[in-house]
PDB file of C-alpha atoms in Angstrom:
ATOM      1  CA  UNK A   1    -130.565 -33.714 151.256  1.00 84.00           C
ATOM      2  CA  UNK A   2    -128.992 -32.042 148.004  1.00 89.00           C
ATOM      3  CA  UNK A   3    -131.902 -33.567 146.157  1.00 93.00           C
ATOM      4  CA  UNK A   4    -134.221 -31.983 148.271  1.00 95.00           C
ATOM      5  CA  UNK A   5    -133.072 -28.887 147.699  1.00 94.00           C
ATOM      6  CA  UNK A   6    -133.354 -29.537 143.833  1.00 96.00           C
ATOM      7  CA  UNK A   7    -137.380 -30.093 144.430  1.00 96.00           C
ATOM      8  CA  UNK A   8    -137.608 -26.974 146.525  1.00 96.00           C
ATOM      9  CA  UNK A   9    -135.628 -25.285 143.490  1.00 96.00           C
ATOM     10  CA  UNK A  10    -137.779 -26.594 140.507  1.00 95.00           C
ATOM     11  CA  UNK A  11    -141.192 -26.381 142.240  1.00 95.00           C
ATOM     12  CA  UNK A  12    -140.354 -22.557 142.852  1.00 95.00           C
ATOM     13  CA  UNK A  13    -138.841 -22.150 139.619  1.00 96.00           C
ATOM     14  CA  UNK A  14    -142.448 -23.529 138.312  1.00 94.00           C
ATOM     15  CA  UNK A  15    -145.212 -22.209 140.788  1.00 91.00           C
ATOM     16  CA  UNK A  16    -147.140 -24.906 139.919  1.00 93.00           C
ATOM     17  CA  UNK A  17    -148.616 -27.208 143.118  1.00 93.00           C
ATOM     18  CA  UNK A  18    -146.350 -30.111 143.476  1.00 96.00           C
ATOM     19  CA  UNK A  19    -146.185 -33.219 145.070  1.00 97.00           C
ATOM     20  CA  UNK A  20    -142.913 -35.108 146.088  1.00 97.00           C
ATOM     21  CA  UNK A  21    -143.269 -38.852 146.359  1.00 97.00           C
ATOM     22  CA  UNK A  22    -139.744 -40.537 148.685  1.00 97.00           C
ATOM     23  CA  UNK A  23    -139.668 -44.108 148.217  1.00 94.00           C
ATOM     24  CA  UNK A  24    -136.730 -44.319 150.817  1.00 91.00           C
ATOM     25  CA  UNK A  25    -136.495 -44.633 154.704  1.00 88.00           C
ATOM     26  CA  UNK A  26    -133.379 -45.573 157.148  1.00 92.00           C
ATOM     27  CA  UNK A  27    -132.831 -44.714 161.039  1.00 94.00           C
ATOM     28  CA  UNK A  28    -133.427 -41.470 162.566  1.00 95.00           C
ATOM     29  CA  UNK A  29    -131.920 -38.535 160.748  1.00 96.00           C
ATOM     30  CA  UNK A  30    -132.739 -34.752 161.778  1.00 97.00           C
ATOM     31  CA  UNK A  31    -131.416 -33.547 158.432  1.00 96.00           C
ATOM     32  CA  UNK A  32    -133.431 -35.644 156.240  1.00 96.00           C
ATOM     33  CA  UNK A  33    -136.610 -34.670 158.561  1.00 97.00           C
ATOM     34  CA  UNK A  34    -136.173 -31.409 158.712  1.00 97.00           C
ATOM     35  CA  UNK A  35    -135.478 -30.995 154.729  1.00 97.00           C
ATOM     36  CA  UNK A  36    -138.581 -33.079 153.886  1.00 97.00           C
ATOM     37  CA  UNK A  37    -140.171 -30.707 156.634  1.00 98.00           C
ATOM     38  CA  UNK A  38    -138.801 -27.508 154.880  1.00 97.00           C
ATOM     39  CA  UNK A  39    -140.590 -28.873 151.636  1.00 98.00           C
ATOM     40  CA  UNK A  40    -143.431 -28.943 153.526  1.00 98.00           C
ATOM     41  CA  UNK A  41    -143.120 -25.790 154.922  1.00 98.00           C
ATOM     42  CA  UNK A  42    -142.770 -24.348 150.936  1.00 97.00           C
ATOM     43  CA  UNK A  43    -145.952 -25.962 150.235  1.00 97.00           C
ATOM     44  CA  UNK A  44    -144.924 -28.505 148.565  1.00 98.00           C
ATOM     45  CA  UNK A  45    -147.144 -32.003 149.110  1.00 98.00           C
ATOM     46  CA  UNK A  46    -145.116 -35.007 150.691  1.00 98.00           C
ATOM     47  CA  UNK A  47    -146.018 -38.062 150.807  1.00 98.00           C
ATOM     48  CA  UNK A  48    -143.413 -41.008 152.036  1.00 98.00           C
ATOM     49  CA  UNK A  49    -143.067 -44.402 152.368  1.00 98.00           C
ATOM     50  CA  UNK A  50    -143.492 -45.825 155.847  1.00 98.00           C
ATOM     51  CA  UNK A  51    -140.966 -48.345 155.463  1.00 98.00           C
ATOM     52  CA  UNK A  52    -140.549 -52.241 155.053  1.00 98.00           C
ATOM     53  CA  UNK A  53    -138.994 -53.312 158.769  1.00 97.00           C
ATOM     54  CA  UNK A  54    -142.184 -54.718 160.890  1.00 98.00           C
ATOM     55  CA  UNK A  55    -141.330 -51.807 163.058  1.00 97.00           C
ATOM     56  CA  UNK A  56    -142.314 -48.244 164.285  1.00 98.00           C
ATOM     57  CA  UNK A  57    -142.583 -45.720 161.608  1.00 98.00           C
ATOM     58  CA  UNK A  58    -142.181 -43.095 164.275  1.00 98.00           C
ATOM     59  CA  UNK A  59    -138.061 -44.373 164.789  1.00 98.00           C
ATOM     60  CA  UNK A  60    -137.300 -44.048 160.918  1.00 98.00           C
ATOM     61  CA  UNK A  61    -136.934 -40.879 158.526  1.00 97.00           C
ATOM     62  CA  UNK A  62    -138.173 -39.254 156.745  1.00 98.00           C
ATOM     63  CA  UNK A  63    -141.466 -41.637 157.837  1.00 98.00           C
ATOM     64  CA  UNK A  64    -141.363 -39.432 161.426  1.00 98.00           C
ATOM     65  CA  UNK A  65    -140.829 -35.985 159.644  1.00 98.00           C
ATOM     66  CA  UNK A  66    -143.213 -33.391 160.370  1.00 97.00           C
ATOM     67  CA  UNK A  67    -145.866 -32.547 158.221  1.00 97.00           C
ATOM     68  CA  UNK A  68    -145.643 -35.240 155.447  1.00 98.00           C
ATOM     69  CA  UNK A  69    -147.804 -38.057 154.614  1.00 98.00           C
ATOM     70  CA  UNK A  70    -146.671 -41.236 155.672  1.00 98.00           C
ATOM     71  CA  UNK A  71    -148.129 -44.377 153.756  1.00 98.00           C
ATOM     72  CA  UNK A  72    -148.085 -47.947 154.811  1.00 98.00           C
ATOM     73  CA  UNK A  73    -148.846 -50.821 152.695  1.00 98.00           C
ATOM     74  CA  UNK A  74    -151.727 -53.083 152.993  1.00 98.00           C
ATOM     75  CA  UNK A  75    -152.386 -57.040 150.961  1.00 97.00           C
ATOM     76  CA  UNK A  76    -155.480 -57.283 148.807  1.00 96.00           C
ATOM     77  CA  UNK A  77    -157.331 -59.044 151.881  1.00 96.00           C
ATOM     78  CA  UNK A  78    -157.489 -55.485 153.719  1.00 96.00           C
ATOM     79  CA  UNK A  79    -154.497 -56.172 156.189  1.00 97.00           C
ATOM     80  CA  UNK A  80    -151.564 -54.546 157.116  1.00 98.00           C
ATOM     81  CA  UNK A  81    -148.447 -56.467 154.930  1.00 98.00           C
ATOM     82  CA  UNK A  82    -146.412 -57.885 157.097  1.00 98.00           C
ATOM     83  CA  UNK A  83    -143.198 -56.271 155.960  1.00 98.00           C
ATOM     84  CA  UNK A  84    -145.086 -52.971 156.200  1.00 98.00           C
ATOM     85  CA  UNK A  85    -143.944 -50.246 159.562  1.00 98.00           C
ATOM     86  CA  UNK A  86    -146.835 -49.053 161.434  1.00 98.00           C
ATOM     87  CA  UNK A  87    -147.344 -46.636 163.943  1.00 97.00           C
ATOM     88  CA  UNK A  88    -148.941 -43.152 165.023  1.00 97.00           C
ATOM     89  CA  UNK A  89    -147.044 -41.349 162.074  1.00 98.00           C
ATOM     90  CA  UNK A  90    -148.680 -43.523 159.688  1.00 97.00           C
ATOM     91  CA  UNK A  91    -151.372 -41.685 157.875  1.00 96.00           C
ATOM     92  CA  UNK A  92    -152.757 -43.975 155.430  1.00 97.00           C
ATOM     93  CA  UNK A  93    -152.528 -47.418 153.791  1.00 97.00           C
ATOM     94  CA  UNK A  94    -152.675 -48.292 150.265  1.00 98.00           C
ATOM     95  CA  UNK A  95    -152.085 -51.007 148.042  1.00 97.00           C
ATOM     96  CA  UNK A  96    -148.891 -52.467 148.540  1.00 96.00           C
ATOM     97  CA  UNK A  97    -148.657 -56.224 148.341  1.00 96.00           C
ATOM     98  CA  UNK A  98    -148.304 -58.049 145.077  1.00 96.00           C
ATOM     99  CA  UNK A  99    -148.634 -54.755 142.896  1.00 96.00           C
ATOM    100  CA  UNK A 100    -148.007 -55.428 139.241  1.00 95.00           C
ATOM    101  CA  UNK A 101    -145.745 -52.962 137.755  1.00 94.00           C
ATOM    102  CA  UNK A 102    -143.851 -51.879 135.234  1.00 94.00           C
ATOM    103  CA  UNK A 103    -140.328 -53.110 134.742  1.00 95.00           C
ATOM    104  CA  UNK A 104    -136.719 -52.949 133.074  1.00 96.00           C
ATOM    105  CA  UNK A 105    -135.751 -54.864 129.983  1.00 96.00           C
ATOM    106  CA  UNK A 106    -138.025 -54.362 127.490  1.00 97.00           C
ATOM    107  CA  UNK A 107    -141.247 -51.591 127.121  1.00 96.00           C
ATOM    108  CA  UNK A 108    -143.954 -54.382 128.145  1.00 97.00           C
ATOM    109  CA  UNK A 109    -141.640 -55.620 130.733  1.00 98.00           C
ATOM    110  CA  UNK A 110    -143.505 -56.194 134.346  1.00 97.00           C
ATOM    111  CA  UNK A 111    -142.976 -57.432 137.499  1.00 97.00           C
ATOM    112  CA  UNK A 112    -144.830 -57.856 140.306  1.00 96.00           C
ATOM    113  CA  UNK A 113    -143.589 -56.194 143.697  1.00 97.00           C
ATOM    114  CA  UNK A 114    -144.080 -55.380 147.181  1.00 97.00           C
ATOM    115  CA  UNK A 115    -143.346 -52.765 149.232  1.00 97.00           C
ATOM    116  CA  UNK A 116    -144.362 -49.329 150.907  1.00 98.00           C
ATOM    117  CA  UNK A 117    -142.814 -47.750 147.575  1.00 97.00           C
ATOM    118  CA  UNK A 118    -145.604 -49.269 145.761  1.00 96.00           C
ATOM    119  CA  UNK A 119    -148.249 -48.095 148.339  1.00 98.00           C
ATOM    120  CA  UNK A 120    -147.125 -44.544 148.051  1.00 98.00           C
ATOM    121  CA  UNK A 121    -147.379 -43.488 144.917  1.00 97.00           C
ATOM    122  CA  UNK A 122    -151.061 -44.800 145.325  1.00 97.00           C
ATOM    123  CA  UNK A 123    -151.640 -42.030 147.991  1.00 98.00           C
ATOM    124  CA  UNK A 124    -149.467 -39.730 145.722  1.00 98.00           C
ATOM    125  CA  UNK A 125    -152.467 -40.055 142.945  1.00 98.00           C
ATOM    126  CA  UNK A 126    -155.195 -39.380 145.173  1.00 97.00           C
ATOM    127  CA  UNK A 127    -153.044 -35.660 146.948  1.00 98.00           C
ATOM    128  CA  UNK A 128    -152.957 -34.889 142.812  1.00 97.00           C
ATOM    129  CA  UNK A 129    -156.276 -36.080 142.327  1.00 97.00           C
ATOM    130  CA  UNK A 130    -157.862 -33.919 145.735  1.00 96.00           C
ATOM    131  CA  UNK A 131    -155.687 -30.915 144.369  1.00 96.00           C
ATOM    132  CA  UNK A 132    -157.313 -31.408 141.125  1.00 95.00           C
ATOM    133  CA  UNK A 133    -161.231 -30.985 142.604  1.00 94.00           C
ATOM    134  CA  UNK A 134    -160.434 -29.000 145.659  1.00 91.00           C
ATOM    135  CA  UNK A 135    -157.703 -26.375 144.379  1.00 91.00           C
ATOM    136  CA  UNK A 136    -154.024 -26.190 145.848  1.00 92.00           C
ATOM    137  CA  UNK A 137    -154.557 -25.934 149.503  1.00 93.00           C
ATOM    138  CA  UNK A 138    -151.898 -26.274 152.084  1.00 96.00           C
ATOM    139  CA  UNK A 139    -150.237 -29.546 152.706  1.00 97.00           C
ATOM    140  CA  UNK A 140    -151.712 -29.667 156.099  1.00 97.00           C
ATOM    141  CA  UNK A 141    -155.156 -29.072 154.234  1.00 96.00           C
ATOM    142  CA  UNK A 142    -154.777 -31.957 151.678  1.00 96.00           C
ATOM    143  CA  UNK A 143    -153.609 -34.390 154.151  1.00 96.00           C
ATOM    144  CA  UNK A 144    -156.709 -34.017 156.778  1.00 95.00           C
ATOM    145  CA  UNK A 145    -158.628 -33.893 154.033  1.00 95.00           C
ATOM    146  CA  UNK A 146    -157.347 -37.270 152.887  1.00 95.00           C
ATOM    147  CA  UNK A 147    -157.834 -38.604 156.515  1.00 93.00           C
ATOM    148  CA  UNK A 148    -160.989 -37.705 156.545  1.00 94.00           C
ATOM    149  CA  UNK A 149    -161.661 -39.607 153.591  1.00 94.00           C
ATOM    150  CA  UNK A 150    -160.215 -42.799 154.558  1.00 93.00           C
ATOM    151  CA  UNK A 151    -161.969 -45.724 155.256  1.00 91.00           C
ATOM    152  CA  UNK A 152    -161.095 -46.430 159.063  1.00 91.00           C
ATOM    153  CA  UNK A 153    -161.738 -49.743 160.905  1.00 91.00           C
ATOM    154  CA  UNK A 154    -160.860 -51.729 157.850  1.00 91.00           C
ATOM    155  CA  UNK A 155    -157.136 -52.619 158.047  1.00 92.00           C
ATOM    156  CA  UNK A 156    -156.432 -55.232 160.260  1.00 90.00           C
ATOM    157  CA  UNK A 157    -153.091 -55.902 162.289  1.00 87.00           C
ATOM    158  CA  UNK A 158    -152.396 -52.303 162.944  1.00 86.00           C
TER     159      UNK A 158
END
């Protein structure tokens, strides 16, 4: 929760829009919901992964927290990964099955990956991207805008 805190700190140290991506998930846990809620809250863009159990999005944190954008990932043939957690609280899927990516060891080092943390960064792009053309609205504003704009009916097994 501390490094919370630190994004709330350097985003209003900077009063520039901002966008926090959380590539992490775990059981239930009021105090990690409600300090990716109080981000929120601050205006501050969220958007997390869903997780990589095969199970409810909704039982995990910060996936359930209020007010963020919750990302699942989906395989190049337009389904749900298997891995990937599902549920009411997930807003979106993205790309998140065999995504090549950089890597450690050496600077053209790659490796190719799987998880929600590689879908959400995705969805990350696209918040910066809709800030970008449609101004620093609220997070509430940028995320049904970005429902809006999905594609629904394509994702299959969810």
């Amino acid at each position: 929760v501390s490094g919370l805190d630190w994004v709330a700190a350097s985003v209003a140290a900077s009063g520039r829009p901002s966008i926090a991506t959380l590539s992490l998930g775990g059981g239930a846990s009021t105090p990690l919901d409600n300090g990716v809620t109080s981000l929120v809250n601050k205006g501050i863009h969220v958007t997390v992964a869903a997780g990589n159990s095969n199970t409810d999005a909704g039982t995990t944190s910060p996936a359930r927290a209020a007010g963020v954008i919750t990302v699942g990932a989906s395989t190049i043939a337009d389904a749900r990964a298997s891995f990937s957690n599902y549920g009411a609280v997930v807003d979106v899927f993205a790309a998140g099955q065999n995504v090549i990516s950089s890597w450690i060891g050496s600077t053209t080092a790659t490796n190719n990956i799987s998880g929600t943390s590689m879908a959400t960064p995705h969805v990350a792009g696209l918040v910066a991207y809709l800030i970008g053309r449609n101004g620093n609205t609220s997070p509430a504003g940028i995320a049904t805008l970005l429902r809006a704009l999905s594609v629904k009916g394509i994702i299959s097994g969810i």
